[in-house]
Every structure is written in C-alpha cells, then in structure tokens.
Amino acid sequence: MNNPLLQLKSASVCFQSRTVLETIDLTLNRGEIVTLIGPNGAGKTTLVRVVLGLLTPDTGQRTLKSGITIGYMPQKLHVEPSMPLSVRRFLALAGANRKNISAALAKTGVPHVSESPLQTLSGGEMQRVLLARALLRKPDLLVLDEPVQGVDVNGQKELYHLIGQLRDETGCGVLMVSHDLHLVMASTDRVICLNSHVCCSGHPQQVSRHPAYLKLFGGESEELAVYSHHHDHQHAACGEVIPESSTDTPTTEHSRTQTHAGFSA
Ligand SMILES: Nc1ncnc2c1ncn2[C@@H]1O[C@H](COP(=O)(O)OP(=O)(O)OP(=O)(O)O)[C@@H](O)[C@H]1O
C-alpha cells in the first residue's frame, strides 16, 4: 500500500548498552490492523513508545505522515482511589465536549457509566472507557497496548470485534499489542512476531506456521492459535455428507483425509 501512516526504518533502541530493539522495519497503513506479539521483555511496549514518538530510536528513522492524529490506549490506568472523578469528567480532561463524550461512550458500548466514578468500573468497562478516550481524538492511527488486559474471554472477543468495527467505520490504522494468540489470530490483518528483532511477520495463518513463531510460542501456539481437524466424511457434489464407509458416490475435492488449519476465536 502506498502512503503509509507511519514507517520505521531500521530502528534500534538500546538501554544501558543492551539492545532492546534491533533494526526494526515497520509500516502501518490506513485501514489495516497490525498486531504485535512476543514474549515478556520482547520490546513490544518499547516499540509502541517509538511509534508514539515518546522514544527516539538510537539509530534508524521514524516517519509519520504529516497531519495525522494518533489515538493511544494504554495498558492500564492507575486511578488514585481517593480522587473523585467521574468517567465524564475524566474524558473531559482530554478536551472533549459533552456530546462527543456521550457519542464515544455509546460507540464503545458503555453509555451507562458516564456518571460513574472511575474507581467503580469493572475491568472491561475501564478498557472501553480508555478506548473511548483514544477515539475522542478522531485518530488516523489507533495504538492499543494490550487492550483486553483484565477482561474475561467473552469480553475479549467483544473488544476485538469492536476494534474491527471501529476500523471499518473510520478507516483508521490500528497497531495493537497482545498476548492473546488465539483471539488475535482471528482479529488481525497482519501479525508481527517480535523478540528484540522481527522474528517473522505476515498474515496470521502464515505467521502461525512460521518456524520462528513456533519456536517462540511452541506448544502454546498449537493449542491456542491453530486448530486442525481431520474430516471423517466426504461430500457429494450436491453437498450432502457421506460417511467414511461409503466410497462409490462421486464427491467434491473436499476429501476425508484433508486437514484444515484455522484459528479458534
Ligand atoms: N527505560 C528503560 N530502561 C532500561 N530498560 C528498559 C526500559 N524500558 C524497558 N526496558 C527493558 O527493555 C526490555 C523490553 O521491555 P518492554 O517493556 O518493551 O517489553 P514487552 O515486550 O512490552 O514486555 P511485556 O510483555 O512483559 O510487557 C525489558 O528487558 C525491559 O526491562
């Protein structure tokens, strides 16, 4: 795709002479969901900080398309328990007016929490409020650092679905960090597998079978990310299921020994 929203070229970051990010090339395009996965300490948050412009790489280049806005959803927000702050006031601090705040909360599915104190929100509600805050900037690029942290499995699916919907509606680009391999596989256009350097990247299905990915995530990836099943039947040309024992009826190419690899969601 031409004219990317953001590009990193050969970006490296060292902390106390330890290389945490090594010659990273990254392109983020409008309308595309890119997910960054990698083990603890792989440099995901550091890369997010470089993307956001909060950290300048020691070598390499970051190029941001001119005039674009980035919306950021942090991993989590620490709220001082004694601070009386409603969701609406919290979002107003980002400079939004009442109407836009209500619209953003409706869009992220939590209009009912607008007057609730921040401290009383559930994990899933908090994530949706943080997403609403990121959306209030009307971002061209949405950066989400572990957006489903602390959310139950059904809530995670809903949040990933919502992120996809927002991308569809606004056409923004999305970069997100996730540890949730199985859920992410079904919710992303491109996966980047990071372990200081980019181990592999591409379409989720390609990445899930890449030796570098399998080496990093091993059995977990097989259990969580990929499901495969063997068919115990054939299909007649009309689509009718034919049990394994019947062999005389003409069938489609969909053979009983075919193995399907897919992604559980
Ligand atoms: N400001 C810093 N000074 C020194 N070392 C740092 C700094 N920030 C991060 N690191 C180190 O860089 C490495 C990568 O950290 P980073 O937070 O980017 O990893 P991560 O992939 O996001 O990890 P996790 O999945 O555990 O959140 C870690 O070893 C971390 O200790």
Coordinates of N, CA and C in Angstrom, one line a residue, residues 11-206:
A11 N 15.0 0.8 12.9 CA 15.0 1.5 14.2 C 15.6 0.5 15.3
S12 N 16.6 1.0 16.0 CA 17.1 0.3 17.1 C 17.1 1.1 18.4
V13 N 16.9 0.4 19.5 CA 16.9 1.1 20.8 C 17.8 0.3 21.7
C14 N 18.6 1.0 22.4 CA 19.5 0.3 23.5 C 19.2 1.0 24.8
F15 N 19.1 0.1 25.8 CA 19.1 0.7 27.2 C 20.3 0.2 27.9
Q16 N 21.1 1.1 28.5 CA 22.3 0.7 29.2 C 23.1 -0.3 28.3
S17 N 23.4 0.0 27.1 CA 24.2 -0.7 26.2 C 23.6 -2.1 25.8
R18 N 22.4 -2.4 26.3 CA 21.7 -3.6 25.9 C 20.7 -3.3 24.8
T19 N 20.8 -4.0 23.7 CA 19.9 -3.7 22.5 C 18.5 -4.4 22.8
V20 N 17.5 -3.5 22.9 CA 16.2 -4.0 23.2 C 15.4 -4.1 21.9
L21 N 15.6 -3.2 21.0 CA 15.0 -3.3 19.6 C 16.1 -3.2 18.6
E22 N 16.1 -4.1 17.7 CA 17.2 -4.2 16.7 C 16.7 -4.1 15.3
T23 N 17.1 -3.0 14.6 CA 16.8 -2.8 13.2 C 15.4 -3.2 12.8
I24 N 14.5 -2.5 13.4 CA 13.0 -2.8 13.2 C 12.5 -2.0 12.0
D25 N 12.0 -2.7 11.0 CA 11.3 -2.1 9.9 C 9.8 -2.4 10.1
L26 N 9.0 -1.3 10.1 CA 7.6 -1.4 10.4 C 6.8 -0.4 9.5
T27 N 5.8 -0.9 8.9 CA 4.9 0.1 8.1 C 3.5 -0.1 8.6
L28 N 2.8 1.0 8.9 CA 1.4 0.9 9.3 C 0.6 1.7 8.3
N29 N -0.4 1.0 7.8 CA -1.2 1.6 6.7 C -2.6 1.9 7.2
R30 N -3.3 2.8 6.6 CA -4.7 3.1 6.9 C -5.5 1.9 6.7
G31 N -6.5 1.7 7.5 CA -7.4 0.6 7.3 C -6.9 -0.8 7.7
E32 N -5.7 -0.9 8.2 CA -5.1 -2.2 8.5 C -4.9 -2.4 10.0
I33 N -5.2 -3.6 10.4 CA -5.0 -3.9 11.9 C -3.7 -4.8 11.9
V34 N -2.7 -4.3 12.6 CA -1.5 -5.0 12.8 C -1.3 -5.3 14.3
T35 N -1.0 -6.6 14.6 CA -0.8 -7.0 15.9 C 0.6 -7.4 16.2
L36 N 1.1 -6.9 17.3 CA 2.5 -7.1 17.8 C 2.4 -8.2 18.8
I37 N 3.0 -9.3 18.6 CA 3.1 -10.4 19.7 C 4.5 -10.7 20.0
G38 N 4.8 -11.2 21.1 CA 6.1 -11.6 21.5 C 6.1 -11.9 23.0
P39 N 7.1 -12.6 23.5 CA 7.2 -13.0 24.9 C 7.5 -11.7 25.8
N40 N 7.4 -11.9 27.1 CA 7.7 -10.8 28.0 C 9.1 -10.3 27.8
G41 N 9.2 -9.0 27.8 CA 10.5 -8.4 27.6 C 11.0 -8.4 26.1
A42 N 10.1 -8.7 25.2 CA 10.5 -8.8 23.8 C 10.7 -7.4 23.2
G43 N 10.2 -6.3 23.9 CA 10.3 -5.0 23.4 C 9.1 -4.4 22.8
K44 N 7.9 -5.0 23.0 CA 6.7 -4.6 22.4 C 6.3 -3.1 22.9
T45 N 6.3 -2.9 24.2 CA 6.0 -1.6 24.7 C 7.0 -0.6 24.3
T46 N 8.3 -1.0 24.2 CA 9.3 -0.1 23.8 C 9.0 0.3 22.3
L47 N 8.6 -0.6 21.5 CA 8.3 -0.3 20.1 C 7.1 0.6 20.0
V48 N 6.1 0.4 20.9 CA 4.9 1.2 20.9 C 5.4 2.7 21.2
R49 N 6.3 2.8 22.2 CA 6.7 4.1 22.6 C 7.5 4.8 21.4
V50 N 8.2 4.0 20.6 CA 8.8 4.6 19.4 C 7.8 5.0 18.4
V51 N 6.8 4.2 18.2 CA 5.7 4.5 17.3 C 5.0 5.8 17.7
L52 N 4.8 5.9 19.0 CA 4.1 7.1 19.5 C 4.9 8.4 19.5
G53 N 6.2 8.2 19.3 CA 7.1 9.3 19.3 C 7.6 9.7 20.7
L54 N 7.3 8.8 21.7 CA 7.7 9.1 23.1 C 9.2 8.8 23.3
L55 N 9.7 7.9 22.4 CA 11.1 7.5 22.5 C 11.7 7.6 21.1
T56 N 12.9 8.2 21.1 CA 13.6 8.4 19.8 C 14.5 7.2 19.6
P57 N 14.5 6.5 18.5 CA 15.4 5.3 18.4 C 16.8 5.8 18.3
D58 N 17.7 5.0 18.8 CA 19.2 5.4 18.8 C 19.7 5.4 17.4
T59 N 19.2 4.5 16.6 CA 19.6 4.5 15.1 C 18.3 4.2 14.4
G60 N 18.3 4.6 13.1 CA 17.1 4.4 12.3 C 16.2 5.6 12.3
Q61 N 15.1 5.4 11.5 CA 14.2 6.5 11.3 C 12.7 6.2 11.6
R62 N 12.0 7.2 12.1 CA 10.6 7.1 12.2 C 10.0 8.2 11.3
T63 N 9.1 7.8 10.4 CA 8.4 8.8 9.6 C 6.9 8.7 9.8
L64 N 6.4 9.8 10.2 CA 4.9 9.9 10.4 C 4.3 10.7 9.3
K65 N 3.2 10.3 8.7 CA 2.6 11.0 7.7 C 2.1 12.4 8.2
S66 N 2.3 13.4 7.5 CA 2.1 14.7 8.0 C 0.6 15.0 8.3
G67 N 0.3 15.6 9.4 CA -1.1 16.0 9.7 C -2.0 14.9 10.3
I68 N -1.4 13.7 10.6 CA -2.3 12.7 11.1 C -2.3 12.7 12.7
T69 N -3.3 12.1 13.2 CA -3.5 12.1 14.7 C -3.4 10.7 15.1
I70 N -2.7 10.5 16.3 CA -2.6 9.1 16.9 C -3.5 9.1 18.1
G71 N -4.3 8.1 18.2 CA -5.0 7.8 19.5 C -4.3 6.7 20.2
Y72 N -4.2 6.8 21.5 CA -3.4 5.8 22.3 C -4.3 5.3 23.4
M73 N -4.3 4.0 23.5 CA -5.0 3.3 24.7 C -3.9 2.6 25.5
P74 N -3.6 3.1 26.7 CA -2.5 2.4 27.5 C -2.9 1.1 28.0
Q75 N -1.9 0.3 28.5 CA -2.2 -1.0 29.0 C -3.2 -0.9 30.2
K76 N -2.9 0.0 31.1 CA -3.9 0.3 32.2 C -3.7 1.7 32.7
L77 N -4.6 2.1 33.5 CA -4.5 3.4 34.0 C -4.6 3.3 35.6
H78 N -3.7 3.9 36.2 CA -3.8 3.9 37.7 C -4.6 5.0 38.1
V79 N -5.7 4.7 38.9 CA -6.6 5.8 39.3 C -6.4 5.9 40.9
E80 N -6.1 7.1 41.3 CA -6.0 7.3 42.8 C -7.3 7.0 43.4
P81 N -7.4 6.0 44.4 CA -8.7 5.7 44.9 C -9.5 6.8 45.6
S82 N -8.7 7.8 46.1 CA -9.4 8.8 46.8 C -9.8 10.0 45.9
M83 N -9.4 9.9 44.6 CA -9.7 11.1 43.7 C -11.2 10.9 43.2
P84 N -12.0 11.9 43.5 CA -13.4 11.8 43.0 C -13.4 12.2 41.5
L85 N -13.6 11.3 40.6 CA -13.5 11.6 39.2 C -14.5 10.7 38.4
S86 N -15.5 11.3 37.9 CA -16.4 10.5 37.1 C -15.9 10.3 35.7
V87 N -16.4 9.3 35.0 CA -16.0 9.0 33.7 C -16.1 10.2 32.8
R88 N -17.2 10.9 32.9 CA -17.4 12.1 32.0 C -16.3 13.1 32.3
R89 N -16.1 13.4 33.5 CA -15.0 14.4 33.8 C -13.7 13.9 33.4
F90 N -13.4 12.6 33.5 CA -12.1 12.1 33.1 C -12.0 12.3 31.6
L91 N -13.0 12.0 30.8 CA -12.9 12.2 29.4 C -12.9 13.7 29.0
A92 N -13.5 14.5 29.8 CA -13.5 16.0 29.5 C -12.1 16.5 29.7
L93 N -11.3 15.8 30.5 CA -9.9 16.3 30.7 C -9.1 16.2 29.3
A94 N -9.6 15.3 28.5 CA -8.9 15.2 27.1 C -9.4 16.3 26.2
G95 N -10.2 17.2 26.7 CA -10.6 18.3 25.9 C -11.9 18.1 25.1
A96 N -12.6 17.0 25.4 CA -13.9 16.7 24.6 C -15.1 17.4 25.2
N97 N -16.1 17.7 24.4 CA -17.3 18.2 24.9 C -18.3 17.1 25.2
R98 N -19.4 17.5 25.9 CA -20.4 16.6 26.4 C -20.9 15.6 25.3
K99 N -21.3 16.3 24.2 CA -21.9 15.5 23.1 C -20.9 14.4 22.6
N100 N -19.7 14.8 22.4 CA -18.7 13.9 21.8 C -18.4 12.8 22.8
I101 N -18.4 13.2 24.1 CA -18.1 12.1 25.1 C -19.2 11.1 25.1
S102 N -20.5 11.6 25.1 CA -21.6 10.6 25.0 C -21.5 9.7 23.8
A103 N -21.2 10.3 22.7 CA -21.1 9.6 21.4 C -20.0 8.5 21.5
A104 N -18.8 8.9 22.1 CA -17.7 7.9 22.2 C -18.0 6.8 23.1
L105 N -18.7 7.1 24.3 CA -19.1 6.1 25.2 C -20.1 5.1 24.6
A106 N -21.0 5.7 23.8 CA -22.0 4.9 23.1 C -21.3 4.0 22.1
K107 N -20.4 4.5 21.4 CA -19.7 3.7 20.4 C -18.9 2.5 21.0
T108 N -18.4 2.7 22.2 CA -17.6 1.7 22.8 C -18.5 0.8 23.7
G109 N -19.8 1.1 23.7 CA -20.7 0.2 24.4 C -20.9 0.4 25.9
V110 N -20.5 1.6 26.4 CA -20.6 1.8 27.8 C -21.3 3.2 28.1
P111 N -22.4 3.5 27.5 CA -23.0 4.8 27.7 C -23.5 5.0 29.2
H112 N -23.8 3.8 29.8 CA -24.4 3.8 31.2 C -23.3 4.2 32.2
V113 N -22.1 4.3 31.9 CA -21.1 4.6 33.0 C -20.7 6.0 33.0
S114 N -21.3 6.9 32.3 CA -20.8 8.2 32.1 C -20.7 9.0 33.4
E115 N -21.6 8.7 34.3 CA -21.6 9.5 35.6 C -20.9 8.6 36.7
S116 N -20.5 7.4 36.4 CA -19.9 6.6 37.5 C -18.5 7.1 37.8
P117 N -18.1 6.9 39.1 CA -16.7 7.2 39.5 C -15.8 6.2 38.8
L118 N -14.7 6.7 38.3 CA -13.8 5.8 37.5 C -13.4 4.5 38.3
Q119 N -13.2 4.7 39.7 CA -12.8 3.6 40.5 C -13.8 2.5 40.6
T120 N -15.0 2.7 40.2 CA -16.1 1.7 40.4 C -16.2 0.8 39.1
L121 N -15.5 1.2 38.1 CA -15.7 0.5 36.8 C -15.1 -1.0 36.9
S122 N -15.8 -1.9 36.1 CA -15.2 -3.2 36.0 C -14.0 -3.1 35.0
G123 N -13.2 -4.2 35.0 CA -12.0 -4.2 34.1 C -12.4 -3.9 32.6
G124 N -13.5 -4.6 32.2 CA -14.0 -4.5 30.8 C -14.5 -3.1 30.5
E125 N -15.2 -2.5 31.5 CA -15.8 -1.1 31.3 C -14.6 -0.1 31.2
M126 N -13.6 -0.3 32.1 CA -12.5 0.6 32.1 C -11.8 0.6 30.7
Q127 N -11.6 -0.7 30.2 CA -10.9 -0.7 28.9 C -11.7 0.0 27.8
R128 N -13.0 -0.1 27.9 CA -13.9 0.6 26.9 C -13.9 2.1 27.1
V129 N -13.7 2.5 28.3 CA -13.6 4.0 28.6 C -12.3 4.5 28.0
L130 N -11.2 3.7 28.2 CA -9.9 4.1 27.7 C -9.9 4.1 26.1
L131 N -10.7 3.2 25.6 CA -10.8 3.1 24.1 C -11.6 4.4 23.6
A132 N -12.7 4.7 24.4 CA -13.4 5.9 24.1 C -12.6 7.2 24.1
R133 N -11.7 7.2 25.1 CA -10.8 8.4 25.2 C -9.9 8.4 24.0
A134 N -9.4 7.3 23.6 CA -8.5 7.3 22.4 C -9.3 7.8 21.1
L135 N -10.6 7.3 21.1 CA -11.4 7.7 19.9 C -11.7 9.2 19.8
L136 N -11.8 9.8 21.0 CA -12.2 11.2 21.1 C -11.2 12.1 20.3
R137 N -10.0 11.6 20.0 CA -9.0 12.3 19.2 C -9.3 12.2 17.7
K138 N -10.3 11.4 17.4 CA -10.6 11.1 16.0 C -9.3 10.6 15.3
P139 N -8.7 9.5 15.8 CA -7.4 9.1 15.3 C -7.3 8.6 13.9
D140 N -6.3 8.9 13.2 CA -6.0 8.2 11.9 C -5.3 6.9 12.2
L141 N -4.6 6.9 13.3 CA -3.9 5.7 13.8 C -4.2 5.4 15.2
L142 N -4.7 4.2 15.5 CA -5.1 3.9 16.9 C -4.0 2.9 17.4
V143 N -3.4 3.2 18.5 CA -2.4 2.4 19.1 C -2.9 1.8 20.4
L144 N -3.0 0.5 20.5 CA -3.6 -0.1 21.7 C -2.6 -1.1 22.3
D145 N -2.2 -0.8 23.5 CA -1.2 -1.6 24.2 C -2.0 -2.6 25.1
E146 N -2.1 -3.9 24.7 CA -2.8 -4.9 25.4 C -4.2 -4.4 25.8
P147 N -5.0 -4.2 24.8 CA -6.3 -3.6 25.0 C -7.3 -4.5 25.8
V148 N -7.1 -5.8 25.8 CA -8.0 -6.7 26.5 C -7.5 -7.2 27.9
Q149 N -6.5 -6.5 28.4 CA -5.9 -6.9 29.6 C -7.0 -6.9 30.8
G150 N -7.1 -7.9 31.5 CA -8.0 -7.9 32.6 C -9.5 -8.1 32.2
V151 N -9.7 -8.5 31.0 CA -11.1 -8.7 30.5 C -11.3 -10.2 30.3
D152 N -12.5 -10.7 30.7 CA -12.8 -12.1 30.5 C -12.9 -12.5 29.0
V153 N -12.9 -13.8 28.8 CA -12.7 -14.3 27.4 C -13.8 -13.7 26.5
N154 N -15.1 -13.7 27.0 CA -16.1 -13.2 26.1 C -16.0 -11.7 25.9
G155 N -15.6 -11.0 26.9 CA -15.3 -9.6 26.8 C -14.2 -9.3 25.8
Q156 N -13.1 -10.2 25.8 CA -12.0 -10.0 24.9 C -12.5 -10.1 23.5
K157 N -13.3 -11.1 23.2 CA -13.8 -11.3 21.8 C -14.6 -10.1 21.4
E158 N -15.5 -9.6 22.4 CA -16.3 -8.4 22.0 C -15.4 -7.2 21.8
L159 N -14.3 -7.0 22.6 CA -13.5 -5.9 22.4 C -12.7 -5.9 21.0
Y160 N -12.2 -7.1 20.7 CA -11.6 -7.3 19.4 C -12.5 -7.0 18.3
H161 N -13.8 -7.5 18.4 CA -14.8 -7.3 17.4 C -15.0 -5.7 17.3
L162 N -15.1 -5.1 18.4 CA -15.4 -3.6 18.4 C -14.2 -2.9 17.7
I163 N -13.0 -3.3 18.0 CA -11.8 -2.7 17.4 C -11.9 -2.8 15.8
G164 N -12.3 -4.0 15.4 CA -12.5 -4.3 14.0 C -13.6 -3.4 13.4
Q165 N -14.7 -3.2 14.1 CA -15.8 -2.4 13.7 C -15.4 -0.9 13.5
L166 N -14.6 -0.5 14.6 CA -14.1 0.9 14.5 C -13.2 1.2 13.3
R167 N -12.4 0.2 13.1 CA -11.5 0.3 11.9 C -12.4 0.4 10.6
D168 N -13.4 -0.5 10.5 CA -14.3 -0.5 9.4 C -15.0 0.9 9.2
E169 N -15.5 1.4 10.3 CA -16.2 2.6 10.3 C -15.4 3.8 9.9
T170 N -14.2 3.9 10.5 CA -13.4 5.1 10.4 C -12.3 5.0 9.4
G171 N -11.9 3.8 9.1 CA -10.8 3.6 8.1 C -9.4 3.8 8.8
C172 N -9.4 3.9 10.1 CA -8.1 4.2 10.8 C -7.2 3.0 10.7
G173 N -5.9 3.2 10.8 CA -5.0 2.1 11.0 C -4.9 1.7 12.5
V174 N -4.7 0.5 12.8 CA -4.6 0.0 14.2 C -3.3 -0.8 14.4
L175 N -2.6 -0.4 15.4 CA -1.5 -1.2 15.9 C -1.8 -1.6 17.3
M176 N -1.9 -2.9 17.6 CA -2.1 -3.4 18.9 C -1.1 -4.4 19.4
V177 N -0.9 -4.4 20.7 CA 0.0 -5.4 21.3 C -0.9 -6.4 22.0
S178 N -0.6 -7.7 21.9 CA -1.4 -8.7 22.5 C -0.6 -9.9 22.9
H179 N -1.1 -10.5 24.0 CA -0.6 -11.8 24.3 C -1.6 -12.9 24.0
D180 N -2.7 -12.5 23.5 CA -3.8 -13.4 23.4 C -3.8 -14.0 22.0
L181 N -2.9 -15.0 21.8 CA -2.6 -15.5 20.5 C -3.9 -16.0 19.7
H182 N -4.7 -16.8 20.4 CA -5.8 -17.4 19.7 C -6.8 -16.4 19.3
L183 N -7.1 -15.4 20.2 CA -8.1 -14.4 19.8 C -7.6 -13.4 18.7
V184 N -6.3 -13.1 18.9 CA -5.7 -12.1 18.0 C -5.6 -12.7 16.5
M185 N -5.4 -13.9 16.4 CA -5.2 -14.5 15.1 C -6.5 -14.2 14.2
A186 N -7.6 -14.3 14.8 CA -8.8 -14.1 14.1 C -9.2 -12.6 13.9
S187 N -8.5 -11.7 14.5 CA -8.9 -10.3 14.5 C -7.9 -9.4 14.0
T188 N -7.0 -9.9 13.2 CA -5.9 -9.0 12.7 C -5.6 -9.3 11.2
D189 N -5.1 -8.3 10.5 CA -4.7 -8.5 9.1 C -3.3 -8.9 9.0
R190 N -2.5 -8.4 9.9 CA -1.0 -8.8 9.9 C -0.5 -8.9 11.3
V191 N 0.4 -9.9 11.5 CA 1.0 -10.1 12.8 C 2.5 -9.9 12.7
I192 N 3.0 -9.2 13.7 CA 4.5 -9.1 13.7 C 4.9 -9.8 15.0
C193 N 5.8 -10.7 14.8 CA 6.3 -11.5 16.0 C 7.6 -10.9 16.3
L194 N 7.7 -10.4 17.5 CA 8.9 -9.6 18.0 C 9.6 -10.3 19.1
N195 N 10.9 -10.4 19.0 CA 11.7 -10.8 20.1 C 13.0 -10.0 20.0
S196 N 13.0 -8.7 20.3 CA 14.0 -7.7 20.1 C 14.1 -7.4 18.6
H197 N 14.2 -8.4 17.7 CA 14.1 -8.1 16.3 C 12.8 -8.7 15.8
V198 N 12.4 -8.5 14.6 CA 11.2 -9.1 14.0 C 11.6 -10.5 13.6
C199 N 11.0 -11.5 14.3 CA 11.3 -12.9 14.0 C 10.6 -13.3 12.7
C200 N 9.3 -12.9 12.6 CA 8.6 -13.2 11.4 C 7.4 -12.3 11.4
S201 N 6.8 -12.1 10.2 CA 5.6 -11.2 10.1 C 4.8 -11.6 8.9
G202 N 3.6 -11.3 8.9 CA 2.7 -11.6 7.7 C 1.3 -11.9 8.1
H203 N 0.6 -12.5 7.2 CA -0.8 -12.9 7.5 C -0.8 -13.9 8.7
P204 N -1.8 -13.8 9.6 CA -1.8 -14.6 10.8 C -1.6 -16.1 10.5
Q205 N -2.2 -16.6 9.4 CA -2.0 -18.0 9.1 C -0.6 -18.4 8.8
Q206 N 0.1 -17.5 8.0 CA 1.5 -17.7 7.7 C 2.3 -17.7 8.9

